[in-house]
């Protein structure tokens, strides 16, 4: 079976609809056909300041949401990044073959450092993508299911894998991004020109999966569209409506042409009212399942312990090989 690896940050507490549609939904599907490794990336989370207690809680909460979304510990390896020390260890090696200029071109760093200000920008935030490179290469992943915003990091991974393999001999599998065109970028409900995100979206533009379903329904109903009335998929000219159609289509399985036909002559109001119901029907049981996992922290921790053990077996082997290739003396 080909292998996939991906990760999600625990920082936010609740995942948002972009995380789910852009990434987690694909993770669930891929566990059926792939040898799948999924992790909660707490090492990445601390590249910006975190409250320790809140981080611990958010890590469990992220795990619970992944299980609620449909990941099954029998079908995939689900773990927490910091439980597998090899991530930090391989990251160091990868840091040492990355050019400073190359790292400086990472757009996520530019965005985030601009948002946090120079004084709050850590070196960890700068090297963040290189840790992600190590995450992927440790598992010899063939594919990396992510949203569009992570493409550049997967490209960097390919560059560094190639560089390492050329310099030290074939060691790492060349990974490919796995990005579904339809859901690669879910947009902010209030500003369909920007992606939905925890940090950049206004509260009304962001659908948190763990919010009260009523709050979510209201946000969908007040989504910004345009002054036209025709329900048509046209991301360039009708970004707001197209975003709603993408969400609708993905959550229900109805095709976009089906939906266009269904809302012909009905206008945006009907579309939004129905979509609010579709989303409510999805988030309501999702929240309940998440809570049920959170109510049983022992089971949750046991799942993560098993996941870490399975992950380490793979990661340790790759790290040992990489250490040997770069010329580290084996510890006797
Ligand atoms: P993170 O935690 O920001 O996001 C998790 C996943 O959600 C996707 N995503 C979106 N997809 C579509 N539309 C949106 N509006 C949207 N917002 C977020 C992201 O693309 C991502 O797939 N650096 C990564 C975590 C990471 C990782 C890895 C991923 C660490 N190591 C190794 C893959 C492989 C991140 O911050 O994702």
mmCIF file of N, CA and C in Angstrom, residues 123-187:
data_model
loop_
_atom_site.group_PDB
_atom_site.id
_atom_site.type_symbol
_atom_site.label_atom_id
_atom_site.label_comp_id
_atom_site.label_asym_id
_atom_site.label_seq_id
_atom_site.Cartn_x
_atom_site.Cartn_y
_atom_site.Cartn_z
ATOM 1 N N UNK A 123 12.745 32.088 15.846
ATOM 2 C CA UNK A 123 13.512 31.329 14.852
ATOM 3 C C UNK A 123 12.744 30.046 14.490
ATOM 4 N N UNK A 124 12.011 29.512 15.455
ATOM 5 C CA UNK A 124 11.192 28.318 15.204
ATOM 6 C C UNK A 124 10.159 28.553 14.115
ATOM 7 N N UNK A 125 9.589 29.746 14.107
ATOM 8 C CA UNK A 125 8.612 30.067 13.069
ATOM 9 C C UNK A 125 9.294 30.081 11.693
ATOM 10 N N UNK A 126 10.533 30.539 11.686
ATOM 11 C CA UNK A 126 11.296 30.584 10.439
ATOM 12 C C UNK A 126 11.618 29.175 9.917
ATOM 13 N N UNK A 127 11.974 28.286 10.836
ATOM 14 C CA UNK A 127 12.368 26.938 10.403
ATOM 15 C C UNK A 127 11.182 25.957 10.375
ATOM 16 N N UNK A 128 10.013 26.464 10.683
ATOM 17 C CA UNK A 128 8.789 25.655 10.693
ATOM 18 C C UNK A 128 8.657 24.732 9.470
ATOM 19 N N UNK A 129 8.839 25.257 8.249
ATOM 20 C CA UNK A 129 8.649 24.373 7.082
ATOM 21 C C UNK A 129 9.659 23.227 7.034
ATOM 22 N N UNK A 130 10.818 23.428 7.642
ATOM 23 C CA UNK A 130 11.852 22.385 7.591
ATOM 24 C C UNK A 130 11.500 21.249 8.556
ATOM 25 N N UNK A 131 10.850 21.594 9.655
ATOM 26 C CA UNK A 131 10.309 20.558 10.540
ATOM 27 C C UNK A 131 9.237 19.759 9.793
ATOM 28 N N UNK A 132 8.457 20.461 9.001
ATOM 29 C CA UNK A 132 7.421 19.780 8.218
ATOM 30 C C UNK A 132 8.057 18.836 7.191
ATOM 31 N N UNK A 133 9.165 19.255 6.616
ATOM 32 C CA UNK A 133 9.912 18.399 5.687
ATOM 33 C C UNK A 133 10.298 17.092 6.397
ATOM 34 N N UNK A 134 10.838 17.247 7.611
ATOM 35 C CA UNK A 134 11.241 16.064 8.383
ATOM 36 C C UNK A 134 10.031 15.173 8.674
ATOM 37 N N UNK A 135 8.898 15.785 9.020
ATOM 38 C CA UNK A 135 7.670 15.014 9.291
ATOM 39 C C UNK A 135 7.371 14.070 8.140
ATOM 40 N N UNK A 136 7.447 14.631 6.946
ATOM 41 C CA UNK A 136 7.030 13.887 5.749
ATOM 42 C C UNK A 136 8.067 12.820 5.388
ATOM 43 N N UNK A 137 9.335 13.207 5.407
ATOM 44 C CA UNK A 137 10.387 12.287 4.952
ATOM 45 C C UNK A 137 10.599 11.113 5.907
ATOM 46 N N UNK A 138 10.386 11.340 7.187
ATOM 47 C CA UNK A 138 10.566 10.263 8.177
ATOM 48 C C UNK A 138 9.722 9.042 7.861
ATOM 49 N N UNK A 139 8.557 9.281 7.277
ATOM 50 C CA UNK A 139 7.622 8.171 7.030
ATOM 51 C C UNK A 139 7.705 7.664 5.598
ATOM 52 N N UNK A 140 8.648 8.203 4.821
ATOM 53 C CA UNK A 140 8.793 7.776 3.423
ATOM 54 C C UNK A 140 7.442 7.892 2.715
ATOM 55 N N UNK A 141 6.757 9.007 2.973
ATOM 56 C CA UNK A 141 5.398 9.172 2.442
ATOM 57 C C UNK A 141 5.419 9.355 0.927
ATOM 58 N N UNK A 142 4.478 8.689 0.260
ATOM 59 C CA UNK A 142 4.311 8.873 -1.180
ATOM 60 C C UNK A 142 3.456 10.103 -1.465
ATOM 61 N N UNK A 143 2.501 10.377 -0.595
ATOM 62 C CA UNK A 143 1.585 11.496 -0.835
ATOM 63 C C UNK A 143 1.254 12.201 0.471
ATOM 64 N N UNK A 144 0.952 13.490 0.350
ATOM 65 C CA UNK A 144 0.698 14.340 1.507
ATOM 66 C C UNK A 144 -0.630 15.083 1.295
ATOM 67 N N UNK A 145 -1.718 14.584 1.903
ATOM 68 C CA UNK A 145 -3.015 15.230 1.710
ATOM 69 C C UNK A 145 -3.138 16.521 2.521
ATOM 70 N N UNK A 146 -3.217 17.633 1.817
ATOM 71 C CA UNK A 146 -3.268 18.966 2.444
ATOM 72 C C UNK A 146 -4.108 19.911 1.597
ATOM 73 N N UNK A 147 -4.355 21.099 2.126
ATOM 74 C CA UNK A 147 -4.971 22.166 1.358
ATOM 75 C C UNK A 147 -3.907 22.921 0.557
ATOM 76 N N UNK A 148 -4.389 23.787 -0.314
ATOM 77 C CA UNK A 148 -3.496 24.519 -1.223
ATOM 78 C C UNK A 148 -2.407 25.299 -0.468
ATOM 79 N N UNK A 149 -2.741 25.836 0.686
ATOM 80 C CA UNK A 149 -1.772 26.671 1.416
ATOM 81 C C UNK A 149 -0.517 25.901 1.859
ATOM 82 N N UNK A 150 -0.577 24.577 1.806
ATOM 83 C CA UNK A 150 0.590 23.786 2.213
ATOM 84 C C UNK A 150 1.419 23.305 1.022
ATOM 85 N N UNK A 151 1.011 23.658 -0.181
ATOM 86 C CA UNK A 151 1.705 23.154 -1.368
ATOM 87 C C UNK A 151 3.191 23.525 -1.356
ATOM 88 N N UNK A 152 3.466 24.765 -0.999
ATOM 89 C CA UNK A 152 4.858 25.232 -1.033
ATOM 90 C C UNK A 152 5.749 24.403 -0.078
ATOM 91 N N UNK A 153 5.175 23.998 1.043
ATOM 92 C CA UNK A 153 5.948 23.199 1.991
ATOM 93 C C UNK A 153 6.215 21.792 1.451
ATOM 94 N N UNK A 154 5.277 21.276 0.692
ATOM 95 C CA UNK A 154 5.508 19.961 0.090
ATOM 96 C C UNK A 154 6.547 20.079 -1.031
ATOM 97 N N UNK A 155 6.515 21.191 -1.744
ATOM 98 C CA UNK A 155 7.537 21.429 -2.784
ATOM 99 C C UNK A 155 8.926 21.513 -2.150
ATOM 100 N N UNK A 156 9.014 22.208 -1.025
ATOM 101 C CA UNK A 156 10.305 22.290 -0.320
ATOM 102 C C UNK A 156 10.768 20.887 0.091
ATOM 103 N N UNK A 157 9.813 20.079 0.539
ATOM 104 C CA UNK A 157 10.136 18.701 0.938
ATOM 105 C C UNK A 157 10.742 17.935 -0.231
ATOM 106 N N UNK A 158 10.162 18.125 -1.396
ATOM 107 C CA UNK A 158 10.680 17.441 -2.592
ATOM 108 C C UNK A 158 12.097 17.929 -2.912
ATOM 109 N N UNK A 159 12.297 19.223 -2.830
ATOM 110 C CA UNK A 159 13.628 19.775 -3.112
ATOM 111 C C UNK A 159 14.676 19.213 -2.151
ATOM 112 N N UNK A 160 14.320 19.163 -0.876
ATOM 113 C CA UNK A 160 15.300 18.714 0.116
ATOM 114 C C UNK A 160 15.521 17.199 0.051
ATOM 115 N N UNK A 161 14.471 16.461 -0.277
ATOM 116 C CA UNK A 161 14.627 15.001 -0.436
ATOM 117 C C UNK A 161 15.600 14.727 -1.575
ATOM 118 N N UNK A 162 15.399 15.429 -2.655
ATOM 119 C CA UNK A 162 16.257 15.273 -3.832
ATOM 120 C C UNK A 162 17.708 15.650 -3.499
ATOM 121 N N UNK A 163 17.856 16.762 -2.795
ATOM 122 C CA UNK A 163 19.202 17.228 -2.427
ATOM 123 C C UNK A 163 19.910 16.201 -1.536
ATOM 124 N N UNK A 164 19.185 15.736 -0.527
ATOM 125 C CA UNK A 164 19.781 14.758 0.402
ATOM 126 C C UNK A 164 20.157 13.483 -0.350
ATOM 127 N N UNK A 165 19.228 12.998 -1.169
ATOM 128 C CA UNK A 165 19.473 11.749 -1.893
ATOM 129 C C UNK A 165 20.665 11.869 -2.836
ATOM 130 N N UNK A 166 20.793 13.032 -3.463
ATOM 131 C CA UNK A 166 21.901 13.235 -4.394
ATOM 132 C C UNK A 166 23.225 13.311 -3.644
ATOM 133 N N UNK A 167 23.207 14.002 -2.530
ATOM 134 C CA UNK A 167 24.440 14.218 -1.788
ATOM 135 C C UNK A 167 24.888 12.972 -1.023
ATOM 136 N N UNK A 168 23.923 12.264 -0.432
ATOM 137 C CA UNK A 168 24.283 11.183 0.499
ATOM 138 C C UNK A 168 23.851 9.787 0.045
ATOM 139 N N UNK A 169 23.187 9.699 -1.083
ATOM 140 C CA UNK A 169 22.685 8.395 -1.529
ATOM 141 C C UNK A 169 21.193 8.261 -1.238
ATOM 142 N N UNK A 170 20.524 7.472 -2.077
ATOM 143 C CA UNK A 170 19.063 7.305 -1.991
ATOM 144 C C UNK A 170 18.626 6.948 -0.573
ATOM 145 N N UNK A 171 17.835 7.832 0.026
ATOM 146 C CA UNK A 171 17.402 7.629 1.412
ATOM 147 C C UNK A 171 15.898 7.860 1.556
ATOM 148 N N UNK A 172 15.421 8.937 0.910
ATOM 149 C CA UNK A 172 14.029 9.339 1.126
ATOM 150 C C UNK A 172 13.170 9.136 -0.122
ATOM 151 N N UNK A 173 11.933 8.718 0.116
ATOM 152 C CA UNK A 173 10.926 8.642 -0.939
ATOM 153 C C UNK A 173 10.518 10.057 -1.343
ATOM 154 N N UNK A 174 10.321 10.251 -2.629
ATOM 155 C CA UNK A 174 9.886 11.560 -3.131
ATOM 156 C C UNK A 174 8.369 11.687 -2.948
ATOM 157 N N UNK A 175 7.919 12.606 -2.082
ATOM 158 C CA UNK A 175 6.476 12.711 -1.828
ATOM 159 C C UNK A 175 5.780 13.655 -2.827
ATOM 160 N N UNK A 176 4.528 13.403 -3.076
ATOM 161 C CA UNK A 176 3.742 14.292 -3.948
ATOM 162 C C UNK A 176 2.634 14.937 -3.124
ATOM 163 N N UNK A 177 2.309 16.196 -3.426
ATOM 164 C CA UNK A 177 1.155 16.782 -2.733
ATOM 165 C C UNK A 177 -0.115 16.080 -3.204
ATOM 166 N N UNK A 178 -1.049 15.878 -2.296
ATOM 167 C CA UNK A 178 -2.361 15.328 -2.654
ATOM 168 C C UNK A 178 -3.369 16.416 -2.307
ATOM 169 N N UNK A 179 -3.736 17.182 -3.332
ATOM 170 C CA UNK A 179 -4.591 18.346 -3.100
ATOM 171 C C UNK A 179 -5.783 18.246 -4.046
ATOM 172 N N UNK A 180 -6.972 18.089 -3.502
ATOM 173 C CA UNK A 180 -8.158 17.993 -4.355
ATOM 174 C C UNK A 180 -8.541 19.389 -4.825
ATOM 175 N N UNK A 181 -8.671 19.499 -6.138
ATOM 176 C CA UNK A 181 -8.923 20.806 -6.747
ATOM 177 C C UNK A 181 -10.159 21.487 -6.144
ATOM 178 N N UNK A 182 -11.232 20.736 -6.006
ATOM 179 C CA UNK A 182 -12.519 21.328 -5.589
ATOM 180 C C UNK A 182 -12.430 21.974 -4.209
ATOM 181 N N UNK A 183 -11.710 21.325 -3.313
ATOM 182 C CA UNK A 183 -11.711 21.801 -1.920
ATOM 183 C C UNK A 183 -10.337 22.301 -1.465
ATOM 184 N N UNK A 184 -9.458 22.569 -2.406
ATOM 185 C CA UNK A 184 -8.090 22.983 -2.072
ATOM 186 C C UNK A 184 -8.074 24.253 -1.232
ATOM 187 N N UNK A 185 -9.065 25.109 -1.483
ATOM 188 C CA UNK A 185 -9.100 26.372 -0.755
ATOM 189 C C UNK A 185 -10.562 26.735 -0.475
ATOM 190 N N UNK A 186 -10.931 26.652 0.785
ATOM 191 C CA UNK A 186 -12.265 27.066 1.218
ATOM 192 C C UNK A 186 -12.121 28.520 1.681
ATOM 193 N N UNK A 187 -13.066 29.354 1.266
ATOM 194 C CA UNK A 187 -12.911 30.793 1.498
ATOM 195 C C UNK A 187 -13.699 31.286 2.712
#
